mmCIF file of C-alpha atoms and ligand atoms in Angstrom:
data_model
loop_
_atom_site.group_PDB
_atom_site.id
_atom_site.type_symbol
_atom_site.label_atom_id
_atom_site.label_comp_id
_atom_site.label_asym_id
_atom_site.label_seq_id
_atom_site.Cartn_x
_atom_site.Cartn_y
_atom_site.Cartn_z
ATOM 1 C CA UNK A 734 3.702 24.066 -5.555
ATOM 2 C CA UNK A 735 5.648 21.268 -6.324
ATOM 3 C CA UNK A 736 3.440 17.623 -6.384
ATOM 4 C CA UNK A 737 4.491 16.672 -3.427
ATOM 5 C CA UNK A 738 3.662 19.244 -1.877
ATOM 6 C CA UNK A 739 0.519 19.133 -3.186
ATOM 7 C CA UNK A 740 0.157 15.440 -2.335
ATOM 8 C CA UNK A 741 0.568 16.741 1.214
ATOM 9 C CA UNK A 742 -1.468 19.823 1.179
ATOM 10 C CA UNK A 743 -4.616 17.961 -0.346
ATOM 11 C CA UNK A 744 -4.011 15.293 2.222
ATOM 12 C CA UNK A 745 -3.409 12.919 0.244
ATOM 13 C CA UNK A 746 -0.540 11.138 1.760
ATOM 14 C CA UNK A 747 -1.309 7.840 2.695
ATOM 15 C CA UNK A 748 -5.041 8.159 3.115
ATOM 16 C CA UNK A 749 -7.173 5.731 2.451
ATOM 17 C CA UNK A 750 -10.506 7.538 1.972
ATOM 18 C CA UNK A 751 -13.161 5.643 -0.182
ATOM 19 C CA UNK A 752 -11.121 2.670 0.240
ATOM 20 C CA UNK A 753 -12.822 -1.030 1.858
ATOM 21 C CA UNK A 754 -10.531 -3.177 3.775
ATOM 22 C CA UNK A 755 -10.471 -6.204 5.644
ATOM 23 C CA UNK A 756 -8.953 -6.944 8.609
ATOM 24 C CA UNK A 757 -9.207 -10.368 10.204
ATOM 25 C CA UNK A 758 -9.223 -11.174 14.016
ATOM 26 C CA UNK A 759 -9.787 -7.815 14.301
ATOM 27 C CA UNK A 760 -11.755 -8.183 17.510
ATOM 28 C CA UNK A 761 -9.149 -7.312 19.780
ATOM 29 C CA UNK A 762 -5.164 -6.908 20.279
ATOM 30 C CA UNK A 763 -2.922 -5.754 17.193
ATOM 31 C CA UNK A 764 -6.109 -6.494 14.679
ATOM 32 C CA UNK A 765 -8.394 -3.723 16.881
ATOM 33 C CA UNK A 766 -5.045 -1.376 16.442
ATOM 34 C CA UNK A 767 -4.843 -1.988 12.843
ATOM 35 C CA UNK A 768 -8.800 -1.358 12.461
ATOM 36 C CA UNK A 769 -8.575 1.767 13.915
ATOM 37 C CA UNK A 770 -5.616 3.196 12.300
ATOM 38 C CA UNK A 771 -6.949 2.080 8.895
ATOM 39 C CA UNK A 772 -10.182 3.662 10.218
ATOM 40 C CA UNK A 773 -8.386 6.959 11.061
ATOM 41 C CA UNK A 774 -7.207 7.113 7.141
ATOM 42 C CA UNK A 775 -10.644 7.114 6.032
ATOM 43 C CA UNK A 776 -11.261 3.579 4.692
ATOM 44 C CA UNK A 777 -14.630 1.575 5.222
ATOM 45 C CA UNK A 778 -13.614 -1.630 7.629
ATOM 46 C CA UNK A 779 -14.726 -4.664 8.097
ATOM 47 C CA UNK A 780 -13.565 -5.904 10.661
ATOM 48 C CA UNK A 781 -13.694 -9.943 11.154
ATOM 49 C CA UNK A 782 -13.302 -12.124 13.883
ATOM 50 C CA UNK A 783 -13.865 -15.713 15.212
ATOM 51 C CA UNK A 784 -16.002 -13.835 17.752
ATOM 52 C CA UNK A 785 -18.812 -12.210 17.043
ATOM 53 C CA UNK A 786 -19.280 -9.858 20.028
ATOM 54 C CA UNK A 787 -15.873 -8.778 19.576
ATOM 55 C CA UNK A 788 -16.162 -8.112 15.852
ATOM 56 C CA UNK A 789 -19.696 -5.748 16.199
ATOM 57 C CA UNK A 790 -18.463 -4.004 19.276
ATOM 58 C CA UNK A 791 -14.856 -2.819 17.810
ATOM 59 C CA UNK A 792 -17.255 -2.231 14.280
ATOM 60 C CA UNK A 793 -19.513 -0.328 15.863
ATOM 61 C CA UNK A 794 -17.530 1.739 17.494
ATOM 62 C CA UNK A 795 -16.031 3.575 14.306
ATOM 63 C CA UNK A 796 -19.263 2.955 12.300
ATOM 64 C CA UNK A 797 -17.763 -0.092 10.463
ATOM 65 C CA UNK A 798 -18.913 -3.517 9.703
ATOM 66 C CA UNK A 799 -18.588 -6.303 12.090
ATOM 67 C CA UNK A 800 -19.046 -10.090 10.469
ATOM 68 C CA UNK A 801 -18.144 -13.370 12.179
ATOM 69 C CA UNK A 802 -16.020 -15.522 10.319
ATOM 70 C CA UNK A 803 -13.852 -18.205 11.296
ATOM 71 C CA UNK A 804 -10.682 -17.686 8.826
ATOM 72 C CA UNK A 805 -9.512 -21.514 8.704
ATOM 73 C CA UNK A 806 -13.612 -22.527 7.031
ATOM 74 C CA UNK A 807 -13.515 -22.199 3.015
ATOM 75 C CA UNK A 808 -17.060 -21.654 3.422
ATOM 76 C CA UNK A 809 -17.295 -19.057 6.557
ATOM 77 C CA UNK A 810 -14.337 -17.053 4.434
ATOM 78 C CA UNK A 811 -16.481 -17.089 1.523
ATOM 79 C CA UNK A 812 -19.303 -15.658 3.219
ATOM 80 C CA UNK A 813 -18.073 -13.098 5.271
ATOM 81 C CA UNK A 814 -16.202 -11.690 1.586
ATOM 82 C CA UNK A 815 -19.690 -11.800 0.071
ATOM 83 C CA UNK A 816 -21.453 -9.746 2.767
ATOM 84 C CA UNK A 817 -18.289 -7.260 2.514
ATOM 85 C CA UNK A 818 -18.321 -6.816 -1.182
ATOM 86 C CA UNK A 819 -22.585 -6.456 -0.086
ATOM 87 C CA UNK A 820 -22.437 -3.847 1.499
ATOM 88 C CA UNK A 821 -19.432 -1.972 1.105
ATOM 89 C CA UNK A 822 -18.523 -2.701 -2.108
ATOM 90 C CA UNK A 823 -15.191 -4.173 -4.117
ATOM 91 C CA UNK A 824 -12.526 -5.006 -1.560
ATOM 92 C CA UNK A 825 -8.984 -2.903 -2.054
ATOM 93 C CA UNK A 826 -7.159 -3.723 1.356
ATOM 94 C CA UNK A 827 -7.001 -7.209 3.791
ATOM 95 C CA UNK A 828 -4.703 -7.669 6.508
ATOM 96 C CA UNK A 829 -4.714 -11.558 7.548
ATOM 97 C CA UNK A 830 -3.960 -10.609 11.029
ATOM 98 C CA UNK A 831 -5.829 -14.022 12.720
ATOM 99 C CA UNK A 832 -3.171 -16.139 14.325
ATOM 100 C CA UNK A 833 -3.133 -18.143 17.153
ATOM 101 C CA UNK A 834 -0.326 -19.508 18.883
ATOM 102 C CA UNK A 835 -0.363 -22.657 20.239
ATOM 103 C CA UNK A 836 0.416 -24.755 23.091
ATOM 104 C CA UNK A 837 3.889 -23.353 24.304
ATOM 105 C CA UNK A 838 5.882 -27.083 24.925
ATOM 106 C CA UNK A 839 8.535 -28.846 23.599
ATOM 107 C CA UNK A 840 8.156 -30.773 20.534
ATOM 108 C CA UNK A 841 8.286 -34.392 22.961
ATOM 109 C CA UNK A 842 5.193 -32.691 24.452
ATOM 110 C CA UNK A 843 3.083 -31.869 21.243
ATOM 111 C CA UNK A 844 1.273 -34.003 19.652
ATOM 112 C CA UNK A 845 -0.423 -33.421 15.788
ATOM 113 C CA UNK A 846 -3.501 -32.025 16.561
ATOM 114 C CA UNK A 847 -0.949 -29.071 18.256
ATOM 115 C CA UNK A 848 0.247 -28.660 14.313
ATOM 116 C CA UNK A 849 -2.989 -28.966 12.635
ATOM 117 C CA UNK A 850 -4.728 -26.490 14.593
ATOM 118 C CA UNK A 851 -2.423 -23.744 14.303
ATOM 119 C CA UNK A 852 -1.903 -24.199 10.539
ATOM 120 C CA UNK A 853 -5.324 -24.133 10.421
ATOM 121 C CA UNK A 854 -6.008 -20.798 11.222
ATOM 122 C CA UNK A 855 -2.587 -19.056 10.590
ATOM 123 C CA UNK A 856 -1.639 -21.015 7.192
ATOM 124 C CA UNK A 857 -4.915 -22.327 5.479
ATOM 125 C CA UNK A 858 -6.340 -18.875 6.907
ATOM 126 C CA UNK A 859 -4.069 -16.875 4.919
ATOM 127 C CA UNK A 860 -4.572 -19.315 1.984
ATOM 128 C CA UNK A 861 -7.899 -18.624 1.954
ATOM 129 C CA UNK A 862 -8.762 -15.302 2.440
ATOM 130 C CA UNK A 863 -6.161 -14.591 0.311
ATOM 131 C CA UNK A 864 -7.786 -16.585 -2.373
ATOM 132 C CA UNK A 865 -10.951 -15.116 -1.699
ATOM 133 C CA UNK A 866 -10.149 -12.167 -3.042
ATOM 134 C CA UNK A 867 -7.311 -12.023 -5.687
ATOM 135 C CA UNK A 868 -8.986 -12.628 -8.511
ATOM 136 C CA UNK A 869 -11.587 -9.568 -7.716
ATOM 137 C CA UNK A 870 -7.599 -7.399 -7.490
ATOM 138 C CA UNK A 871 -6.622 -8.892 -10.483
ATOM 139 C CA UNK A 872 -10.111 -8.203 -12.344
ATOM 140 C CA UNK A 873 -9.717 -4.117 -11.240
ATOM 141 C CA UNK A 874 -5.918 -4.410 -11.217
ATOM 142 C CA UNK A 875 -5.436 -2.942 -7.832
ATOM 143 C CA UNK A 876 -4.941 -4.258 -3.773
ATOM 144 C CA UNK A 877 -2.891 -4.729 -1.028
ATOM 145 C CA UNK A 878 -2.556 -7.683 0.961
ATOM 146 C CA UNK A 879 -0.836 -7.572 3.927
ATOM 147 C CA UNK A 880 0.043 -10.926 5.835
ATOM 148 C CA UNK A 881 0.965 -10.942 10.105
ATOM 149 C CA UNK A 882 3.712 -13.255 9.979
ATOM 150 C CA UNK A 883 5.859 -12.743 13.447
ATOM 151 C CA UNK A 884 10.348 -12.982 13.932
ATOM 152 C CA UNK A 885 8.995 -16.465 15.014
ATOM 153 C CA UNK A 886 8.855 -17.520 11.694
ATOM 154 C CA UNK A 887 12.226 -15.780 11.189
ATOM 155 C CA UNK A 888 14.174 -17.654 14.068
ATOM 156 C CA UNK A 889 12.319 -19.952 15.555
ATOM 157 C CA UNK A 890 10.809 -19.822 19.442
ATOM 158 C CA UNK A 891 11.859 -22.721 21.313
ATOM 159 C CA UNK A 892 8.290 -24.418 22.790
ATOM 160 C CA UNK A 893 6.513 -22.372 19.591
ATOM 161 C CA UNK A 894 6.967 -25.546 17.110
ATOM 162 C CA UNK A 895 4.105 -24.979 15.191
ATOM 163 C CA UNK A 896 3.652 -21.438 15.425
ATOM 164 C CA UNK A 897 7.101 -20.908 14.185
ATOM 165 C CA UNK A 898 6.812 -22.965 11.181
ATOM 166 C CA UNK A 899 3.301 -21.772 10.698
ATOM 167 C CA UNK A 900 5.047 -17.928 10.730
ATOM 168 C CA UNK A 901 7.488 -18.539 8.464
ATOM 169 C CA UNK A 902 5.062 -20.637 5.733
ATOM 170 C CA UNK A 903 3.309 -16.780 5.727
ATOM 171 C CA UNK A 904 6.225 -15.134 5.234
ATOM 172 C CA UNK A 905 6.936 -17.754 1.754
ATOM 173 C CA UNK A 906 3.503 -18.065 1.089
ATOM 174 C CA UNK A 907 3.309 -13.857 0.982
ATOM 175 C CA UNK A 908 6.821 -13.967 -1.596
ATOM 176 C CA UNK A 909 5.501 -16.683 -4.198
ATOM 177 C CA UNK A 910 1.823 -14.937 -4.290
ATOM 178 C CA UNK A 911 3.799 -11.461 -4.473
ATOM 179 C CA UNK A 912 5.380 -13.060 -7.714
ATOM 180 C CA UNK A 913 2.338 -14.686 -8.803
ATOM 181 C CA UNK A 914 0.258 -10.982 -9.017
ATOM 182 C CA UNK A 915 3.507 -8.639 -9.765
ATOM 183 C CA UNK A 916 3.197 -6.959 -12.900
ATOM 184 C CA UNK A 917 -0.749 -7.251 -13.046
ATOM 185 C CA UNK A 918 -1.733 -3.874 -11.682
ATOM 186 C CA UNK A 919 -1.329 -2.331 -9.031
ATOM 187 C CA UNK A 920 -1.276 -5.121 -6.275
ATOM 188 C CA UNK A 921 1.207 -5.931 -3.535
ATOM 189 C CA UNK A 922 1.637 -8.357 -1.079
ATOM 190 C CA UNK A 923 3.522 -8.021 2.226
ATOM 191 C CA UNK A 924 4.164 -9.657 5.718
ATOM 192 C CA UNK A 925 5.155 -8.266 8.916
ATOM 193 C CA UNK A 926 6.992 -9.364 11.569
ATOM 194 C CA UNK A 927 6.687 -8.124 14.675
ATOM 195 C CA UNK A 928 8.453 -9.447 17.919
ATOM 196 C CA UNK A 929 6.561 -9.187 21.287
ATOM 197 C CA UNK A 930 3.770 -7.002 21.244
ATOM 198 C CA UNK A 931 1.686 -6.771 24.813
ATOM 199 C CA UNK A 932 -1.775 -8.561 23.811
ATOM 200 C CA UNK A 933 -3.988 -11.049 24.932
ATOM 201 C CA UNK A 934 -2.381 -13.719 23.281
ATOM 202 C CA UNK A 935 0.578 -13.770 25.667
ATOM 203 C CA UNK A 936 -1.395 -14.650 28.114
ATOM 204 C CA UNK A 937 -1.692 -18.350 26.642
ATOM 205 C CA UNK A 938 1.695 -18.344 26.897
ATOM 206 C CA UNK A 939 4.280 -19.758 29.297
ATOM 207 C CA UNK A 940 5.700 -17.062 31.510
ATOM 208 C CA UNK A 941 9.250 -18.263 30.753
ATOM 209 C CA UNK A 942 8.614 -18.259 26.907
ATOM 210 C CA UNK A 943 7.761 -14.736 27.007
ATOM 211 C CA UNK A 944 10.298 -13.474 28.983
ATOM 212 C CA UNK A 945 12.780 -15.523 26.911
ATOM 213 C CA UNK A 946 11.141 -13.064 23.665
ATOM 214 C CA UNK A 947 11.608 -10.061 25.557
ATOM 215 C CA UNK A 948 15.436 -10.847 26.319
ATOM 216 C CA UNK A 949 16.347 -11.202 22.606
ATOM 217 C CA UNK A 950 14.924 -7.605 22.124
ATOM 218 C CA UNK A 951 18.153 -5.165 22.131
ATOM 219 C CA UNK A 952 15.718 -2.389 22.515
ATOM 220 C CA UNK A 953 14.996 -4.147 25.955
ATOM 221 C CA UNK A 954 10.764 -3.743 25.670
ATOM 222 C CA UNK A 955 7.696 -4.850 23.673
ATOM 223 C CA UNK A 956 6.604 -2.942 20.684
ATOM 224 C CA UNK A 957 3.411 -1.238 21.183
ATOM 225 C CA UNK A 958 -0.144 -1.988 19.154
ATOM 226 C CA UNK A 959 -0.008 1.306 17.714
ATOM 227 C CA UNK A 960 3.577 0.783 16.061
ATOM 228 C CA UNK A 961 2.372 -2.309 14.724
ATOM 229 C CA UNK A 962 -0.545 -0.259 12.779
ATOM 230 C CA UNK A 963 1.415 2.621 11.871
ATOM 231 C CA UNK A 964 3.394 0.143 10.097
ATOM 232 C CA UNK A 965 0.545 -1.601 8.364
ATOM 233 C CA UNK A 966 -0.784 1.826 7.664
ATOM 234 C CA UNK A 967 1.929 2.334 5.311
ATOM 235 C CA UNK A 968 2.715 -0.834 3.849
ATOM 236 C CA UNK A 969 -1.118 -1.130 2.482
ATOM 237 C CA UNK A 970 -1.225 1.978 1.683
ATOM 238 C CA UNK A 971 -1.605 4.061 -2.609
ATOM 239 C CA UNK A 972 2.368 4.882 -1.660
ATOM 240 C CA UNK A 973 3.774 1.619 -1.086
ATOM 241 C CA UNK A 974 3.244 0.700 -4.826
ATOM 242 C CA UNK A 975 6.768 -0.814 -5.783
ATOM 243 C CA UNK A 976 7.386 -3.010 -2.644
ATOM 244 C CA UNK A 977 6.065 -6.390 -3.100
ATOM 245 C CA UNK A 978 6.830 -9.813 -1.093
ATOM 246 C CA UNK A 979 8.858 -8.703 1.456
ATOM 247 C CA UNK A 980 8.583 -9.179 4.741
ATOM 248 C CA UNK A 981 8.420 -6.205 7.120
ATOM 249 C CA UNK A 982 10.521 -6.329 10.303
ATOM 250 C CA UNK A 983 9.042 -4.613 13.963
ATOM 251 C CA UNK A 984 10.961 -6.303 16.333
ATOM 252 C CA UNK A 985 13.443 -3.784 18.089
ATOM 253 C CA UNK A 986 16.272 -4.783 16.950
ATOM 254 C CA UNK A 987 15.606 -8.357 17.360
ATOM 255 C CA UNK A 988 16.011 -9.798 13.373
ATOM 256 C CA UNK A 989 19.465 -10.035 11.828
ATOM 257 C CA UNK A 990 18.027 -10.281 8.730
HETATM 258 N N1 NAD B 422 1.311 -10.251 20.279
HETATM 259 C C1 NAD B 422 2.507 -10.594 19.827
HETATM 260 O O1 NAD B 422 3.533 -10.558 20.533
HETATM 261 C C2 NAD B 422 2.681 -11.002 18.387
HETATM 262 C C3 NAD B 422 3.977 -11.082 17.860
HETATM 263 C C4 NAD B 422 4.136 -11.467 16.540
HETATM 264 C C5 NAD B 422 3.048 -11.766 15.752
HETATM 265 N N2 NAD B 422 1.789 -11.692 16.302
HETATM 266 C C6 NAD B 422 0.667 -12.027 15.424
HETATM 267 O O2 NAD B 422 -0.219 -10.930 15.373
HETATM 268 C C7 NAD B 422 -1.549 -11.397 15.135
HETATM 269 C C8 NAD B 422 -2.494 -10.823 16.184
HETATM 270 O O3 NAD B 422 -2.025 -11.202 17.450
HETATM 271 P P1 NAD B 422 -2.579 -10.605 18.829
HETATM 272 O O4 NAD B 422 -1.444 -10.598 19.767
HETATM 273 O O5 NAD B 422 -3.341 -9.339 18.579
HETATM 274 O O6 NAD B 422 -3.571 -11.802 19.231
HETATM 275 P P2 NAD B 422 -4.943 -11.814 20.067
HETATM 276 O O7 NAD B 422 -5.073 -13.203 20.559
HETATM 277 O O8 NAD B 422 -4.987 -10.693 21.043
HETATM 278 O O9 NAD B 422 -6.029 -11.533 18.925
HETATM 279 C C9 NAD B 422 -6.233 -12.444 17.880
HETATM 280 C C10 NAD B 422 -7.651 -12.277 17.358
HETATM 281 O O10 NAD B 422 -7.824 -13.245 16.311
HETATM 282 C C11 NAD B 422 -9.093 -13.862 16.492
HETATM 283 N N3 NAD B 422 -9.087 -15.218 15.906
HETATM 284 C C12 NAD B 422 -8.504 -16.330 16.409
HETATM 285 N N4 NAD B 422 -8.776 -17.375 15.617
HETATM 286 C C13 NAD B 422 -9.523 -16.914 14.585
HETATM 287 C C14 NAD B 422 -10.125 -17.520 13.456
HETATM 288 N N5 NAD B 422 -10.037 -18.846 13.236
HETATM 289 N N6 NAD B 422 -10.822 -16.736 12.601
HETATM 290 C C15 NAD B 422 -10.944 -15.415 12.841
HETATM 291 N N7 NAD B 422 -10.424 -14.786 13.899
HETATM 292 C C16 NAD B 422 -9.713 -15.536 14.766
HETATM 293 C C17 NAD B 422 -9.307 -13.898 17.996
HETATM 294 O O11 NAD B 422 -10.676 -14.057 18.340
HETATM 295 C C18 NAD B 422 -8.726 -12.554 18.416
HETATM 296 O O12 NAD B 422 -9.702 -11.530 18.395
HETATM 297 C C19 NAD B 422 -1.468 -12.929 15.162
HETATM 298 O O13 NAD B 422 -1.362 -13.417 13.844
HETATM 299 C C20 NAD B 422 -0.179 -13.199 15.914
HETATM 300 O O14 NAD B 422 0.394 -14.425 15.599
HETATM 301 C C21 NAD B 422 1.590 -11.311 17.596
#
């Protein structure tokens, strides 16, 4: 039997048995997806959210661990990472999946507080759970990070201002860390970007910014939760070992780039 053969027949491929991860706003939407596919590939998850009910009940559901933490508080961040490494030991995977998107106007409409509080979760979030764990990957020379940018940050959604710039500081912020680890084990560190995916958080969202979304799709619908996961599935993954800082595209069609 050839290796990888026996890679499949063992079933090793892509499973993530023994493995911890962290997914953040995993409570509901493309975060519950992701925590269930990871889940499915045998890691332990912890599964994080701003909400506490929504953490416990998708955690308890598979068995995991549900902890409240608010991703854009240094100290919450630091806390929730302590009771993880607590009780399930040395963290190997995170997905920074938390985002929020804003108030969906025109720049003339916005006002700073409209910046500062999406930065707040989807840029100093990253920043921080990212930080609160690299130097434990570095110190056993293995992880994968995997960052939830969106095409926003790719092209730009008019009336998504501050998401869009918030999107694409992930997507740099994912390349310069990438750098910063490559070469020190066996750690990688990749964004996604998915176009519309049918959640909760569209509901936020003016109707005609949506539907404006969905029209720059040539595959003509939304992707689904479960091709988001599938996708994360792979990219944090033992297999995905020599792709580092890129950023993923799930969009249909939509990115030229
Ligand atoms: N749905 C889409 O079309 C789409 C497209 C591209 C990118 N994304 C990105 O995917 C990610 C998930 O989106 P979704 O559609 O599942 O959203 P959602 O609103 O359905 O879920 C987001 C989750 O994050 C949690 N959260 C919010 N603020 C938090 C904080 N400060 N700390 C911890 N948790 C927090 C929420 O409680 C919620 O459970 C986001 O980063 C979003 O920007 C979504």
């Amino acid at each position: 039997m050839s290796e990888a053969e026996e890679a499949v027949d063992e079933q090793k491929f892509f499973s993530l048995e023994g493995q911890v991860a962290i997914v953040t706003g995993g409570g509901q939407g493309i975060g519950e997806g992701i925590v269930q596919r990871l889940h499915a590939a045998g890691a332990r998850v912890a599964v994080f959210d701003l909400k506490e009910e929504l953490a416990k009940s998708v955690a308890a559901s598979m068995g995991g661990l549900g902890v409240q933490c608010d991703v854009s508080s240094s100290a919450s961040v630091q806390k929730a990472v302590q009771e993880v490494r607590n009780k399930l030991g040395p963290i190997d995977i995170v997905v920074n999946n938390a985002g929020i998107a804003g108030r969906t106007l025109p720049l003339w409409e916005l006002n700073e507080n409209d910046l500062d509080a999406v930065y707040a979760v989807n840029v100093r979030g990253v920043f921080l759970m990212c930080k609160a764990v690299i130097q434990e990957m570095l110190d056993r020379r293995y992880g994968r990070i995997l960052n939830v940018a969106s095409i926003a940050g790719k092209e730009g959604n008019p009336t998504l201002g501050p998401y869009s710039a918030s999107k694409a500081a992930v997507i740099a912020f994912t390349k310069s860390l990438a750098k910063e680890v490559a070469g020190k084990g066996d750690i990688t560190v990749n964004s996604i970007a998915p176009a519309v995916i049918r959640t909760k958080i569209l509901d936020g969202l003016a109707k005609e910014t949506v539907q404006y979304m969905v029209s720059r799709i040539p595959m003509g619908r939304t992707g689904t939760i479960e091709e988001v996961a599938a996708l994360v599935h792979y990219l944090v993954s033992r297999e995905a070992s020599f792709t580092t800082g890129q950023c993923y595209d799930i969009s249909g069609g939509r990115a030229t780039y």
